[in-house]
Amino acid sequence: MTSVRDAVTALNAGNLIFLPTETVYGLGASAGDAAAVAKVYSAKGRPHFNPLIVHVADLAIAESLAYFDDRARALAGVFWPGPLTLVLPARDNGRVSDLARAGLDSVAVRVPSHPLALEILQAFGSGVVAPSANRSGRPSPTRFRDAVEETGAYVAAAIDGGDCQIGLESTVVSLMDGVRYLRAGAVTRQQIKSVIGPLEGDDHDGHRSPGRLTLHYAPDAKVEINVTLPESGCAYLAFGPTSYTGPVFQLSASSDLSEAASNLFKSLRDADKLNPSKICVAPIPDHGLGEAINDRLKRASGFIG
Ligand code: AMP
Ligand code: MG
C-alpha cells in the first residue's frame, strides 16, 4: 500500500503520483521541476499551451507563488480548502516552472480539501501541479480504479483516496483582468458574487483559459444531451425516474444536483464500457451546480458553449 511518504519521495525524485482530491484524481508532479512537469504533459498527451493548476497546502504557500490582492484573499478565506482555483499574477521566482504556466505571466492555484491531498502537500511543502489523471480529452477519473486505468502506468506512487466526493473539476476564477468565471464547478457563480460582488465578464470562448477545448471529458461513444426518452441501443444517464428499458445509469434518483455531479464521470465511463450506439443524457437543470454539469456534458458531446 502506497503511503504519503512514498508520494513525497516520488515528488522529490521528479516522478509522478496520483493526488486524490475532493474534485477528481490528479496526476501530480513537483511544480518547480520542469522535467517532472514535462512528464505530466506527455503522460496525459496534453497540449503544451494548456497550463496546469498548482496545488498547495495553505494560503501562505500560495502567496509565495502568486500575488494576492484583497479580493483574492477574500475568496481564499471563504472557499479554501476547497474546489476553487484562482488565476493570479505569478511571482517570477522559479517555484512554478514556465512549462507548468504554459509561458503565461499568471498562475492557477488551489488548496484542496481532501485529507490525503493536504497531508501530501503539507509534507512536500511546496506546489504540486495536478491536472486530472485522465488522458487528454477523456472523462476525468473520480474513482481510484479509473485513475489507474488512465495513467496508472506513469505514476511512481498511486495512493487510493476513495471515490471523489464532488466529482467535477474545480471552479476556475481569474483575477487577472477584472473577475472572470472561467470554468464552472462546485463553487457557483452566485457564491463568488456573494463574496466579491459582480463579475466583470464571463469567458465562454476559452481565450483566457487555454484549456477550454471544445471536445473534452469525452468517452468513446457519441454523447447526446437533453434526451428524455432514448431510442433502443443507447445507454441512458437518467436524472430522476425514467421509463427507458435499456441500460440506465442513474445520476440521481431524487434529482439531486450534487449527487448527479459525483456520479457523472463514472457513469460516462461505465456506460461507455457497454459499447452502446450512443450515450444519451437526461436534461439537467442549469441552476447552481447544474451549470458545471451541463458545461462538462456539452463538451463531452462536442457542442461549443
Ligand atoms: P485541469 O488541470 O485539466 O483541470 O485544467 C485546468 C484549467 O485551468 C484549464 O482550463 C486551464 O486552461 C486553466 N488554467 C490553468 N492555468 C491558467 C492560467 N494561468 N490562466 C488561465 N487559465 C488557466
Ligand atoms: Mg482535466
Tab-separated table of C-alpha atoms and ligand atoms in Angstrom:
chain	number	residue	atom	x	y	z
A	1	MET	CA	0.000	0.000	0.000
A	2	THR	CA	1.427	3.321	-1.055
A	3	SER	CA	1.910	5.826	1.765
A	4	VAL	CA	2.055	9.611	1.967
A	5	ARG	CA	5.791	9.242	2.494
A	6	ASP	CA	6.150	7.281	-0.786
A	7	ALA	CA	4.262	10.051	-2.575
A	8	VAL	CA	6.560	12.760	-1.200
A	9	THR	CA	9.660	10.706	-2.060
A	10	ALA	CA	8.366	10.322	-5.618
A	11	LEU	CA	7.705	14.082	-5.938
A	12	ASN	CA	11.201	14.894	-4.678
A	13	ALA	CA	12.687	12.420	-7.169
A	14	GLY	CA	10.920	14.160	-10.073
A	15	ASN	CA	8.388	11.351	-10.537
A	16	LEU	CA	4.601	11.369	-10.918
A	17	ILE	CA	1.973	10.492	-8.291
A	18	PHE	CA	-1.797	10.305	-8.008
A	19	LEU	CA	-3.097	13.209	-5.952
A	20	PRO	CA	-6.553	12.157	-4.727
A	21	THR	CA	-8.687	15.283	-4.247
A	22	GLU	CA	-12.327	16.071	-3.473
A	23	THR	CA	-12.870	17.107	-7.125
A	24	VAL	CA	-11.161	14.423	-9.288
A	25	TYR	CA	-7.950	12.353	-9.156
A	26	GLY	CA	-4.948	14.479	-10.125
A	27	LEU	CA	-1.726	13.428	-11.860
A	28	GLY	CA	0.802	15.171	-9.631
A	29	ALA	CA	4.370	16.430	-10.072
A	30	SER	CA	6.605	18.990	-8.366
A	31	ALA	CA	5.563	22.364	-9.864
A	32	GLY	CA	9.085	23.800	-9.811
A	33	ASP	CA	10.678	20.822	-11.564
A	34	ALA	CA	10.336	21.386	-15.327
A	35	ALA	CA	11.410	17.841	-16.205
A	36	ALA	CA	8.758	16.369	-13.880
A	37	VAL	CA	6.107	18.738	-15.282
A	38	ALA	CA	7.065	17.629	-18.803
A	39	LYS	CA	6.261	14.036	-17.766
A	40	VAL	CA	2.726	15.142	-16.823
A	41	TYR	CA	2.111	16.649	-20.265
A	42	SER	CA	3.447	13.588	-22.004
A	43	ALA	CA	1.579	11.028	-19.812
A	44	LYS	CA	-1.685	12.878	-20.476
A	45	GLY	CA	-0.956	13.655	-24.122
A	46	ARG	CA	-1.851	17.224	-23.137
A	47	PRO	CA	-1.053	20.145	-25.461
A	48	HIS	CA	1.709	22.378	-24.060
A	49	PHE	CA	-0.364	25.549	-24.446
A	50	ASN	CA	-2.727	24.316	-21.705
A	51	PRO	CA	-1.387	25.436	-18.281
A	52	LEU	CA	-1.679	23.335	-15.104
A	53	ILE	CA	-3.208	24.086	-11.703
A	54	VAL	CA	-0.725	24.260	-8.815
A	55	HIS	CA	-1.972	22.656	-5.582
A	56	VAL	CA	-0.619	23.858	-2.232
A	57	ALA	CA	-1.227	23.110	1.463
A	58	ASP	CA	-2.213	26.616	2.566
A	59	LEU	CA	-2.575	30.309	1.757
A	60	ALA	CA	0.967	31.180	2.908
A	61	ILE	CA	2.488	28.804	0.349
A	62	ALA	CA	0.059	30.070	-2.299
A	63	GLU	CA	1.263	33.628	-1.576
A	64	SER	CA	4.843	32.528	-2.223
A	65	LEU	CA	3.830	31.605	-5.801
A	66	ALA	CA	1.376	34.358	-6.738
A	67	TYR	CA	0.449	37.965	-5.898
A	68	PHE	CA	-2.811	38.139	-3.902
A	69	ASP	CA	-4.931	41.289	-3.663
A	70	ASP	CA	-7.829	41.846	-1.217
A	71	ARG	CA	-10.362	40.120	-3.448
A	72	ALA	CA	-8.133	37.071	-3.897
A	73	ARG	CA	-7.639	36.850	-0.123
A	74	ALA	CA	-11.369	37.198	0.476
A	75	LEU	CA	-12.135	34.321	-1.920
A	76	ALA	CA	-9.362	32.135	-0.486
A	77	GLY	CA	-10.618	32.935	3.036
A	78	VAL	CA	-14.122	31.694	2.241
A	79	PHE	CA	-13.521	28.792	-0.156
A	80	TRP	CA	-10.132	27.267	0.790
A	81	PRO	CA	-9.525	24.468	1.373
A	82	GLY	CA	-11.998	23.600	-1.368
A	83	PRO	CA	-12.895	23.380	-5.067
A	84	LEU	CA	-11.925	26.918	-6.154
A	85	THR	CA	-8.885	27.678	-8.344
A	86	LEU	CA	-7.667	31.296	-8.535
A	87	VAL	CA	-5.744	32.615	-11.559
A	88	LEU	CA	-3.416	35.362	-10.273
A	89	PRO	CA	-0.238	37.205	-11.331
A	90	ALA	CA	2.688	34.793	-10.922
A	91	ARG	CA	5.786	35.582	-8.844
A	92	ASP	CA	8.798	35.127	-11.026
A	93	ASN	CA	10.852	33.109	-8.530
A	94	GLY	CA	11.083	29.720	-10.213
A	95	ARG	CA	8.789	27.951	-7.736
A	96	VAL	CA	6.444	27.192	-10.624
A	97	SER	CA	8.208	26.256	-13.842
A	98	ASP	CA	7.375	28.187	-17.025
A	99	LEU	CA	6.176	24.939	-18.555
A	100	ALA	CA	3.534	24.477	-15.814
A	101	ARG	CA	2.253	28.009	-16.606
A	102	ALA	CA	2.482	27.405	-20.366
A	103	GLY	CA	4.653	30.531	-20.500
A	104	LEU	CA	1.889	32.838	-19.149
A	105	ASP	CA	2.546	35.603	-16.600
A	106	SER	CA	-0.302	34.188	-14.485
A	107	VAL	CA	-0.557	31.074	-12.347
A	108	ALA	CA	-3.579	28.982	-11.278
A	109	VAL	CA	-3.524	27.926	-7.581
A	110	ARG	CA	-5.764	25.956	-5.243
A	111	VAL	CA	-5.799	24.423	-1.746
A	112	PRO	CA	-7.752	21.137	-1.976
A	113	SER	CA	-9.742	19.828	0.999
A	114	HIS	CA	-9.197	16.063	0.648
A	115	PRO	CA	-7.322	14.991	3.837
A	116	LEU	CA	-4.819	12.817	1.928
A	117	ALA	CA	-4.097	15.586	-0.584
A	118	LEU	CA	-3.483	18.005	2.289
A	119	GLU	CA	-1.207	15.529	4.049
A	120	ILE	CA	0.888	15.056	0.897
A	121	LEU	CA	1.033	18.793	0.188
A	122	GLN	CA	1.957	19.659	3.783
A	123	ALA	CA	4.715	17.062	3.839
A	124	PHE	CA	6.032	18.194	0.440
A	125	GLY	CA	5.873	21.859	1.474
A	126	SER	CA	5.629	23.392	-1.965
A	127	GLY	CA	3.487	23.414	-5.121
A	128	VAL	CA	2.271	20.273	-6.908
A	129	VAL	CA	0.789	20.539	-10.415
A	130	ALA	CA	-2.100	18.096	-10.694
A	131	PRO	CA	-4.337	18.137	-13.758
A	132	SER	CA	-6.970	15.419	-13.889
A	133	ALA	CA	-5.320	11.991	-14.164
A	134	ASN	CA	-7.070	11.068	-17.440
A	135	ARG	CA	-5.509	11.025	-20.898
A	136	SER	CA	-6.221	14.397	-22.511
A	137	GLY	CA	-9.797	14.771	-23.815
A	138	ARG	CA	-11.276	11.836	-21.834
A	139	PRO	CA	-13.604	11.841	-18.806
A	140	SER	CA	-11.837	12.711	-15.536
A	141	PRO	CA	-11.212	9.836	-13.078
A	142	THR	CA	-13.317	10.084	-9.922
A	143	ARG	CA	-12.529	6.553	-8.639
A	144	PHE	CA	-9.109	5.093	-7.884
A	145	ARG	CA	-9.562	2.301	-10.461
A	146	ASP	CA	-10.386	4.845	-13.197
A	147	ALA	CA	-7.181	6.772	-12.462
A	148	VAL	CA	-5.194	3.518	-12.631
A	149	GLU	CA	-6.823	2.651	-15.973
A	150	GLU	CA	-5.978	6.071	-17.459
A	151	THR	CA	-2.449	6.904	-16.313
A	152	GLY	CA	-1.502	4.270	-13.732
A	153	ALA	CA	1.409	3.150	-15.907
A	154	TYR	CA	3.106	6.545	-15.466
A	155	VAL	CA	2.976	7.009	-11.680
A	156	ALA	CA	5.603	6.043	-9.123
A	157	ALA	CA	3.150	6.404	-6.196
A	158	ALA	CA	-0.541	5.567	-6.582
A	159	ILE	CA	-2.462	6.479	-3.434
A	160	ASP	CA	-6.075	5.275	-3.171
A	161	GLY	CA	-8.106	8.165	-1.722
A	162	GLY	CA	-11.509	6.531	-2.285
A	163	ASP	CA	-14.232	7.996	-4.504
A	164	CYS	CA	-14.035	11.749	-5.122
A	165	GLN	CA	-16.752	13.455	-3.126
A	166	ILE	CA	-17.523	16.264	-5.593
A	167	GLY	CA	-16.670	14.507	-8.854
A	168	LEU	CA	-16.248	17.624	-11.052
A	169	GLU	CA	-13.106	19.698	-11.579
A	170	SER	CA	-12.646	22.879	-9.535
A	171	THR	CA	-14.272	26.195	-10.383
A	172	VAL	CA	-11.690	28.484	-12.053
A	173	VAL	CA	-11.892	32.242	-11.380
A	174	SER	CA	-9.381	34.670	-12.886
A	175	LEU	CA	-8.490	37.952	-11.185
A	176	MET	CA	-6.091	38.991	-13.964
A	177	ASP	CA	-8.438	41.295	-15.852
A	178	GLY	CA	-11.402	42.013	-13.607
A	179	VAL	CA	-13.080	38.971	-12.094
A	180	ARG	CA	-13.890	36.245	-14.587
A	181	TYR	CA	-15.647	32.942	-14.016
A	182	LEU	CA	-13.603	30.791	-16.431
A	183	ARG	CA	-14.814	27.311	-15.523
A	184	ALA	CA	-17.995	26.340	-13.673
A	185	GLY	CA	-17.596	23.983	-10.726
A	186	ALA	CA	-18.936	23.256	-7.259
A	187	VAL	CA	-18.324	26.881	-6.214
A	188	THR	CA	-21.075	28.594	-8.192
A	189	ARG	CA	-21.072	31.971	-9.939
A	190	GLN	CA	-23.579	33.167	-7.316
A	191	GLN	CA	-21.289	32.161	-4.438
A	192	ILE	CA	-18.375	34.102	-5.979
A	193	LYS	CA	-20.602	37.179	-6.397
A	194	SER	CA	-21.768	36.912	-2.806
A	195	VAL	CA	-18.166	37.364	-1.619
A	196	ILE	CA	-16.731	39.956	-4.018
A	197	GLY	CA	-19.669	41.490	-5.905
A	198	PRO	CA	-20.421	41.478	-9.641
A	199	LEU	CA	-18.194	39.655	-12.128
A	200	GLU	CA	-16.605	41.659	-14.926
A	201	GLY	CA	-17.412	39.232	-17.677
A	202	ASP	CA	-17.649	35.580	-18.467
A	203	ASP	CA	-15.290	33.776	-20.726
A	204	HIS	CA	-17.195	31.434	-22.954
A	205	ASP	CA	-14.743	31.381	-25.851
A	206	GLY	CA	-11.848	29.872	-23.953
A	207	HIS	CA	-9.325	32.514	-24.970
A	208	ARG	CA	-8.429	33.436	-21.436
A	209	SER	CA	-8.462	29.844	-20.256
A	210	PRO	CA	-6.500	27.926	-22.846
A	211	GLY	CA	-7.751	24.548	-21.599
A	212	ARG	CA	-11.356	25.001	-22.573
A	213	LEU	CA	-11.067	22.788	-25.640
A	214	THR	CA	-14.275	22.031	-27.463
A	215	LEU	CA	-14.225	18.221	-27.233
A	216	HIS	CA	-13.284	17.314	-23.698
A	217	TYR	CA	-14.387	14.857	-20.994
A	218	ALA	CA	-15.465	12.577	-23.861
A	219	PRO	CA	-15.977	8.794	-23.759
A	220	ASP	CA	-15.531	6.716	-26.952
A	221	ALA	CA	-19.282	6.549	-27.672
A	222	LYS	CA	-21.026	9.609	-29.096
A	223	VAL	CA	-22.824	11.601	-26.386
A	224	GLU	CA	-26.237	13.221	-26.916
A	225	ILE	CA	-27.618	15.582	-24.280
A	226	ASN	CA	-31.150	16.702	-23.264
A	227	VAL	CA	-32.750	13.355	-24.160
A	228	THR	CA	-35.996	12.463	-22.362
A	229	LEU	CA	-36.582	9.051	-23.945
A	230	PRO	CA	-33.670	7.387	-25.796
A	231	GLU	CA	-34.084	5.031	-28.740
A	232	SER	CA	-33.095	1.404	-28.111
A	233	GLY	CA	-29.395	0.570	-28.319
A	234	CYS	CA	-28.449	3.636	-26.264
A	235	ALA	CA	-27.085	3.709	-22.748
A	236	TYR	CA	-29.033	6.290	-20.729
A	237	LEU	CA	-27.795	8.592	-17.977
A	238	ALA	CA	-31.032	9.390	-16.144
A	239	PHE	CA	-31.762	12.202	-13.694
A	240	GLY	CA	-34.815	11.005	-11.751
A	241	PRO	CA	-37.373	8.352	-12.711
A	242	THR	CA	-37.340	7.025	-16.300
A	243	SER	CA	-39.379	4.544	-18.336
A	244	TYR	CA	-36.409	3.564	-20.565
A	245	THR	CA	-35.982	-0.206	-20.626
A	246	GLY	CA	-32.387	-0.316	-21.941
A	247	PRO	CA	-29.287	0.119	-19.743
A	248	VAL	CA	-29.819	3.007	-17.296
A	249	PHE	CA	-27.149	4.753	-15.208
A	250	GLN	CA	-28.941	6.830	-12.620
A	251	LEU	CA	-27.187	10.161	-11.944
A	252	SER	CA	-29.602	10.844	-9.103
A	253	ALA	CA	-32.918	9.080	-8.478
A	254	SER	CA	-34.050	12.044	-6.374
A	255	SER	CA	-32.873	14.621	-8.960
A	256	ASP	CA	-30.195	15.980	-6.618
A	257	LEU	CA	-27.535	18.025	-8.439
A	258	SER	CA	-24.603	17.279	-6.099
A	259	GLU	CA	-25.308	13.568	-6.286
A	260	ALA	CA	-25.504	13.820	-10.086
A	261	ALA	CA	-22.165	15.683	-10.208
A	262	SER	CA	-20.448	12.989	-8.157
A	263	ASN	CA	-21.860	10.251	-10.430
A	264	LEU	CA	-21.315	11.978	-13.786
A	265	PHE	CA	-17.834	10.884	-14.922
A	266	LYS	CA	-18.044	7.355	-13.540
A	267	SER	CA	-21.432	6.889	-15.255
A	268	LEU	CA	-19.975	8.073	-18.584
A	269	ARG	CA	-17.144	5.561	-18.161
A	270	ASP	CA	-19.381	2.660	-17.108
A	271	ALA	CA	-21.863	3.379	-19.915
A	272	ASP	CA	-19.017	3.501	-22.453
A	273	LYS	CA	-17.880	0.003	-21.441
A	274	LEU	CA	-21.161	-1.434	-22.817
A	275	ASN	CA	-20.235	-0.197	-26.329
A	276	PRO	CA	-23.644	1.433	-26.817
A	277	SER	CA	-24.721	3.017	-30.140
A	278	LYS	CA	-24.838	6.308	-28.192
A	279	ILE	CA	-24.784	7.576	-24.626
A	280	CYS	CA	-27.910	9.693	-24.086
A	281	VAL	CA	-28.188	12.022	-21.107
A	282	ALA	CA	-31.350	13.381	-19.480
A	283	PRO	CA	-31.899	17.161	-19.313
A	284	ILE	CA	-30.177	18.653	-16.245
A	285	PRO	CA	-31.479	21.964	-14.820
A	286	ASP	CA	-28.970	24.771	-15.380
A	287	HIS	CA	-29.080	26.407	-11.937
A	288	GLY	CA	-26.442	26.077	-9.176
A	289	LEU	CA	-24.192	23.070	-9.733
A	290	GLY	CA	-26.229	22.281	-12.886
A	291	GLU	CA	-24.191	24.905	-14.783
A	292	ALA	CA	-20.991	22.923	-14.135
A	293	ILE	CA	-22.620	19.588	-15.027
A	294	ASN	CA	-24.030	20.996	-18.276
A	295	ASP	CA	-20.658	22.571	-19.141
A	296	ARG	CA	-18.992	19.121	-18.940
A	297	LEU	CA	-21.836	17.423	-20.837
A	298	LYS	CA	-21.822	19.977	-23.667
A	299	ARG	CA	-18.089	19.479	-24.125
A	300	ALA	CA	-18.387	15.680	-23.923
A	301	SER	CA	-20.965	15.872	-26.735
A	302	GLY	CA	-18.795	18.198	-28.834
A	303	PHE	CA	-21.209	21.126	-28.571
A	304	ILE	CA	-19.458	24.525	-28.349
A	305	GLY	CA	-20.951	26.537	-25.451
B	1	AMP	P1	-7.193	20.832	-15.471
B	1	AMP	O1	-5.909	20.919	-14.764
B	1	AMP	O2	-7.189	19.923	-16.647
B	1	AMP	O3	-8.346	20.611	-14.547
B	1	AMP	O4	-7.459	22.250	-16.110
B	1	AMP	C1	-7.003	23.426	-15.543
B	1	AMP	C2	-7.810	24.550	-16.097
B	1	AMP	O5	-7.290	25.774	-15.576
B	1	AMP	C3	-7.714	24.616	-17.612
B	1	AMP	O6	-8.958	25.026	-18.135
B	1	AMP	C4	-6.629	25.665	-17.795
B	1	AMP	O7	-6.669	26.287	-19.049
B	1	AMP	C5	-6.926	26.615	-16.657
B	1	AMP	N1	-5.749	27.388	-16.279
B	1	AMP	C6	-4.638	26.946	-15.667
B	1	AMP	N2	-3.728	27.946	-15.544
B	1	AMP	C7	-4.297	29.037	-16.089
B	1	AMP	C8	-3.873	30.382	-16.289
B	1	AMP	N3	-2.659	30.791	-15.890
B	1	AMP	N4	-4.719	31.221	-16.895
B	1	AMP	C9	-5.944	30.819	-17.302
B	1	AMP	N5	-6.401	29.558	-17.159
B	1	AMP	C10	-5.594	28.682	-16.556
B	2	MG	MG	-8.827	17.758	-16.989
